[in-house]
Tab-separated table of C-alpha atoms in Angstrom:
chain	number	residue	atom	x	y	z
A	1	MET	CA	24.584	-45.129	-129.664
A	2	LEU	CA	22.312	-44.004	-132.222
A	3	ALA	CA	23.933	-42.521	-135.696
A	4	ARG	CA	23.796	-39.005	-136.200
A	5	ARG	CA	21.931	-37.836	-139.027
A	6	PRO	CA	23.175	-35.202	-141.426
A	7	GLY	CA	22.187	-31.538	-140.384
A	8	ALA	CA	20.967	-32.884	-136.828
A	9	ALA	CA	21.483	-30.716	-133.616
A	10	ALA	CA	23.740	-32.634	-130.960
A	11	GLY	CA	21.038	-31.740	-128.350
A	12	THR	CA	18.225	-33.497	-130.248
A	13	LEU	CA	20.446	-36.653	-130.372
A	14	ASP	CA	21.204	-36.421	-126.829
A	15	ALA	CA	17.669	-35.987	-125.950
A	16	THR	CA	16.555	-39.326	-128.186
A	17	ALA	CA	19.229	-41.270	-126.751
A	18	ALA	CA	18.045	-40.379	-123.226
A	19	TYR	CA	14.689	-41.167	-124.142
A	20	ASP	CA	15.509	-44.311	-125.607
A	21	ALA	CA	17.654	-45.240	-122.607
A	22	GLY	CA	14.741	-44.756	-120.320
A	23	ASN	CA	11.249	-45.018	-121.698
A	24	PRO	CA	9.266	-48.063	-121.221
A	25	SER	CA	9.052	-49.415	-124.302
A	26	ARG	CA	12.718	-50.555	-123.619
A	27	VAL	CA	12.655	-51.499	-119.833
A	28	GLY	CA	8.787	-52.004	-119.087
A	29	ARG	CA	8.464	-55.314	-120.175
A	30	ARG	CA	10.827	-56.255	-117.145
A	31	ARG	CA	10.039	-53.631	-114.628
A	32	ARG	CA	8.434	-50.288	-114.209
A	33	PRO	CA	10.620	-47.503	-114.760
A	34	SER	CA	11.692	-44.980	-111.803
A	35	LEU	CA	12.766	-42.308	-114.623
A	36	VAL	CA	10.968	-42.849	-117.801
A	37	ALA	CA	12.278	-40.173	-119.959
A	38	ALA	CA	13.902	-37.077	-120.604
A	39	LEU	CA	11.148	-35.251	-122.286
A	40	PRO	CA	8.691	-33.646	-119.825
A	41	PRO	CA	5.221	-35.199	-119.104
A	42	ALA	CA	1.839	-33.275	-119.858
A	43	THR	CA	0.535	-31.113	-117.423
A	44	ALA	CA	-2.739	-33.335	-117.556
A	45	THR	CA	-2.101	-36.928	-116.899
A	46	SER	CA	-4.118	-38.130	-119.956
A	47	ARG	CA	-5.868	-36.996	-123.110
A	48	GLY	CA	-9.675	-37.339	-122.736
A	49	PHE	CA	-11.428	-40.266	-124.441
A	50	HIS	CA	-14.599	-40.599	-126.235
A	51	MET	CA	-14.985	-43.259	-129.319
A	52	PRO	CA	-18.065	-43.121	-131.154
A	53	ASN	CA	-17.601	-44.992	-134.220
A	54	GLY	CA	-13.887	-45.553	-133.196
A	55	VAL	CA	-10.705	-47.377	-133.818
A	56	LEU	CA	-7.971	-47.911	-130.971
A	57	PHE	CA	-4.593	-48.753	-131.593
A	58	VAL	CA	-2.673	-50.366	-128.704
A	59	CYS	CA	1.122	-51.107	-128.455
A	60	HIS	CA	3.321	-51.268	-125.510
A	61	ALA	CA	4.317	-47.822	-124.389
A	62	ASN	CA	2.067	-45.526	-126.285
A	63	LEU	CA	4.989	-44.124	-127.602
A	64	CYS	CA	5.820	-45.042	-130.957
A	65	ARG	CA	4.197	-47.555	-132.893
A	66	SER	CA	0.272	-46.915	-131.519
A	67	PRO	CA	0.661	-43.040	-132.114
A	68	MET	CA	2.042	-43.329	-135.509
A	69	ALA	CA	-0.874	-45.442	-136.247
A	70	GLU	CA	-3.307	-43.280	-134.886
A	71	TYR	CA	-1.843	-39.891	-137.010
A	72	ALA	CA	-1.669	-42.346	-140.046
A	73	ALA	CA	-4.984	-43.557	-139.719
A	74	ARG	CA	-6.444	-40.045	-139.063
A	75	ARG	CA	-5.177	-39.152	-142.595
A	76	LEU	CA	-6.104	-42.248	-144.477
A	77	LEU	CA	-9.728	-41.949	-142.974
A	78	THR	CA	-10.373	-38.613	-143.774
A	79	GLY	CA	-13.973	-38.009	-144.650
A	80	ARG	CA	-15.126	-40.784	-143.172
A	81	PRO	CA	-17.463	-41.253	-139.817
A	82	VAL	CA	-14.357	-42.917	-137.681
A	83	THR	CA	-12.463	-41.462	-134.814
A	84	VAL	CA	-8.946	-42.958	-133.969
A	85	ALA	CA	-7.276	-43.003	-130.935
A	86	SER	CA	-4.474	-45.140	-129.104
A	87	ALA	CA	-3.134	-46.457	-125.777
A	88	GLY	CA	-0.324	-48.844	-124.445
A	89	THR	CA	-0.630	-51.743	-122.367
A	90	ASP	CA	2.062	-50.672	-119.786
A	91	ALA	CA	2.073	-47.110	-120.885
A	92	VAL	CA	3.363	-44.293	-118.138
A	93	GLU	CA	0.622	-41.552	-118.586
A	94	GLY	CA	1.729	-38.136	-119.986
A	95	MET	CA	4.353	-39.010	-121.943
A	96	ALA	CA	5.483	-37.137	-125.298
A	97	MET	CA	5.630	-39.180	-128.350
A	98	HIS	CA	9.206	-40.694	-129.250
A	99	PRO	CA	10.927	-38.055	-131.376
A	100	TYR	CA	11.804	-40.050	-134.201
A	101	ALA	CA	7.703	-41.190	-134.135
A	102	ALA	CA	6.831	-37.453	-134.015
A	103	GLU	CA	8.687	-36.665	-136.885
A	104	ILE	CA	6.801	-39.188	-138.932
A	105	ALA	CA	3.464	-38.235	-137.247
A	106	ALA	CA	4.126	-34.741	-138.393
A	107	GLY	CA	4.376	-35.906	-141.920
A	108	THR	CA	0.736	-36.509	-142.064
A	109	GLY	CA	-0.026	-32.949	-141.614
A	110	GLU	CA	-0.619	-32.679	-137.898
A	111	ASP	CA	1.214	-31.193	-134.929
A	112	PRO	CA	2.353	-34.155	-132.775
A	113	THR	CA	3.749	-31.908	-129.619
A	114	SER	CA	0.372	-32.051	-127.809
A	115	PHE	CA	0.571	-36.011	-127.958
A	116	ARG	CA	0.673	-37.549	-124.448
A	117	SER	CA	0.505	-41.227	-123.553
A	118	ARG	CA	-2.248	-43.038	-122.386
A	119	ARG	CA	-2.214	-46.420	-120.285
A	120	LEU	CA	-4.884	-48.794	-121.512
A	121	GLY	CA	-8.028	-49.588	-119.535
A	122	PRO	CA	-10.845	-51.776	-120.043
A	123	GLU	CA	-13.237	-48.475	-120.554
A	124	HIS	CA	-10.947	-47.693	-123.692
A	125	LEU	CA	-11.319	-51.099	-125.018
A	126	THR	CA	-15.388	-51.380	-124.686
A	127	GLU	CA	-15.734	-47.868	-126.137
A	128	ALA	CA	-13.988	-48.662	-129.314
A	129	VAL	CA	-15.728	-50.563	-132.111
A	130	LEU	CA	-12.469	-51.846	-133.509
A	131	VAL	CA	-9.109	-52.673	-131.615
A	132	LEU	CA	-6.113	-53.029	-133.581
A	133	THR	CA	-2.718	-53.973	-131.520
A	134	ALA	CA	0.848	-54.136	-132.514
A	135	THR	CA	1.363	-57.400	-131.223
A	136	ARG	CA	-0.256	-60.908	-130.490
A	137	ARG	CA	0.921	-60.186	-126.676
A	138	GLN	CA	-1.071	-57.025	-126.791
A	139	ARG	CA	-4.256	-58.560	-128.208
A	140	SER	CA	-4.114	-61.176	-125.495
A	141	ILE	CA	-3.811	-58.489	-122.709
A	142	CYS	CA	-6.911	-56.496	-124.360
A	143	THR	CA	-8.992	-59.457	-124.454
A	144	ALA	CA	-8.299	-60.515	-120.694
A	145	LEU	CA	-8.916	-56.699	-119.531
A	146	ALA	CA	-12.426	-56.930	-121.689
A	147	PRO	CA	-13.600	-60.131	-122.748
A	148	ALA	CA	-16.579	-58.658	-124.614
A	149	ALA	CA	-14.324	-56.857	-127.220
A	150	LEU	CA	-12.622	-60.585	-128.412
A	151	HIS	CA	-14.100	-60.576	-131.897
A	152	ARG	CA	-13.687	-56.749	-132.353
A	153	THR	CA	-9.704	-57.196	-131.226
A	154	PHE	CA	-7.071	-57.924	-133.754
A	155	THR	CA	-3.406	-57.306	-134.463
A	156	LEU	CA	-2.690	-54.521	-136.683
A	157	ARG	CA	-1.275	-57.029	-139.734
A	158	GLN	CA	-3.761	-59.584	-138.829
A	159	PHE	CA	-6.624	-57.516	-139.618
A	160	ALA	CA	-4.888	-56.172	-142.772
A	161	ARG	CA	-4.625	-59.622	-144.087
A	162	LEU	CA	-8.496	-60.367	-143.149
A	163	ALA	CA	-9.498	-56.973	-144.749
A	164	ALA	CA	-7.821	-57.603	-147.715
A	165	ALA	CA	-9.278	-61.016	-148.130
A	166	VAL	CA	-13.149	-60.409	-147.565
A	167	GLU	CA	-15.869	-59.450	-149.728
A	168	PRO	CA	-17.176	-56.003	-149.126
A	169	PRO	CA	-20.850	-55.636	-148.135
A	170	VAL	CA	-23.173	-55.477	-151.174
A	171	ASP	CA	-25.111	-52.554	-150.133
A	172	ASP	CA	-23.778	-49.238	-148.587
A	173	GLN	CA	-23.797	-49.216	-144.835
A	174	ASP	CA	-25.035	-46.295	-142.410
A	175	ASP	CA	-22.170	-47.510	-140.193
A	176	PRO	CA	-19.130	-48.559	-142.251
A	177	LEU	CA	-16.769	-49.432	-139.479
A	178	PRO	CA	-18.921	-51.991	-137.834
A	179	ALA	CA	-19.469	-53.586	-141.166
A	180	ALA	CA	-16.015	-53.860	-141.875
A	181	VAL	CA	-15.495	-55.357	-138.497
A	182	THR	CA	-18.207	-57.930	-138.848
A	183	ALA	CA	-16.708	-58.891	-142.166
A	184	ALA	CA	-13.169	-59.132	-140.866
A	185	ALA	CA	-14.637	-61.370	-137.918
A	186	LEU	CA	-16.256	-63.647	-140.189
A	187	ALA	CA	-13.148	-64.174	-142.134
A	188	ARG	CA	-10.996	-64.900	-139.317
A	189	GLY	CA	-13.106	-68.213	-138.739
A	190	ARG	CA	-12.498	-69.055	-142.205
A	191	LEU	CA	-8.749	-68.100	-143.076
A	192	GLN	CA	-5.588	-69.848	-141.852
A	193	PRO	CA	-3.917	-68.042	-139.030
A	194	ALA	CA	-0.641	-66.182	-140.152
A	195	PRO	CA	2.574	-68.557	-138.852
A	196	GLY	CA	4.947	-67.744	-136.165
A	197	ASP	CA	5.084	-63.939	-135.444
A	198	ALA	CA	3.700	-62.788	-139.039
A	199	ASP	CA	0.894	-60.688	-137.036
A	200	ASP	CA	3.450	-58.750	-135.066
A	201	LEU	CA	4.789	-55.436	-135.599
A	202	ARG	CA	8.390	-55.065	-134.616
A	203	ASP	CA	9.352	-52.303	-131.980
A	204	PRO	CA	11.530	-49.693	-133.686
A	205	VAL	CA	12.453	-48.102	-130.589
A	206	GLY	CA	16.273	-47.791	-129.660
A	207	GLY	CA	16.449	-48.157	-133.142
A	208	THR	CA	17.590	-45.560	-136.140
A	209	PRO	CA	15.173	-42.666	-138.057
A	210	GLU	CA	15.107	-45.813	-141.023
A	211	ASP	CA	13.897	-48.238	-138.267
A	212	PHE	CA	11.130	-46.077	-137.499
A	213	ARG	CA	10.338	-45.371	-140.917
A	214	ARG	CA	10.319	-48.680	-141.937
A	215	CYS	CA	8.021	-49.516	-139.133
A	216	ALA	CA	5.726	-46.508	-140.233
A	217	GLU	CA	5.441	-47.922	-143.811
A	218	GLU	CA	4.501	-51.288	-142.483
A	219	ILE	CA	1.807	-49.689	-140.471
A	220	GLU	CA	0.710	-47.782	-143.385
A	221	ARG	CA	0.534	-50.829	-145.718
A	222	SER	CA	-1.224	-52.728	-143.142
A	223	LEU	CA	-4.063	-49.556	-142.704
A	224	ARG	CA	-4.839	-49.275	-146.573
A	225	PRO	CA	-6.861	-52.498	-146.634
A	226	LEU	CA	-8.882	-51.159	-143.717
A	227	ALA	CA	-9.586	-47.679	-145.496
A	228	VAL	CA	-10.437	-49.527	-148.627
A	229	LEU	CA	-13.145	-51.707	-146.634
A	230	ILE	CA	-14.524	-49.137	-144.804
A	231	GLY	CA	-14.721	-47.060	-148.154
A	232	THR	CA	-16.455	-49.938	-149.737
A	233	ALA	CA	-18.578	-50.537	-146.942
A	234	GLY	CA	-19.649	-46.915	-146.723
């Protein structure tokens, strides 16, 4: 059972517990859920999708990790010619963000109440310039859905390692995001792979608000090298 936060309303905690018990991040790994959450779905089944010069974040259900990454990246990349979006390999279309993730997303200055989950399709991968997944499993699913996206698909933590290790382009680029992806792809062939699950981002679903904050902090740490690389490339 989730610990009650000081000042938190009992109704909010009850809704969060119901959400955690039924959402696809928790049970979708074993089977498709019949009832996916206590929170209502959106009227439209998915958000519109158009990603010129875009970064796509992918996790399991598009409820926790990838939405937090989407909102954090939008803040970190403000002023850059980059768009961001997110999706889930096993997402149920049209679900609201996890309440704890929504709290964190609201801290970026945007309102997350209109967010709705999106199920990943090949068209999302072909539209994106860079695909960043929460885990190696999701990276494998992405490259199976769209083999042409192999050289621009990484786990988020993997890309952070590569971006921190590469030499930025000498001259400013008209399209800094593709230049950053190319530099990281070249570094992937030179650097030793990380051991074990070092490239995976742990799913906080079912945890406490502090678990979500720790996950969000890891996401932000992983996004900073991308922001720096894009900044130096452009």
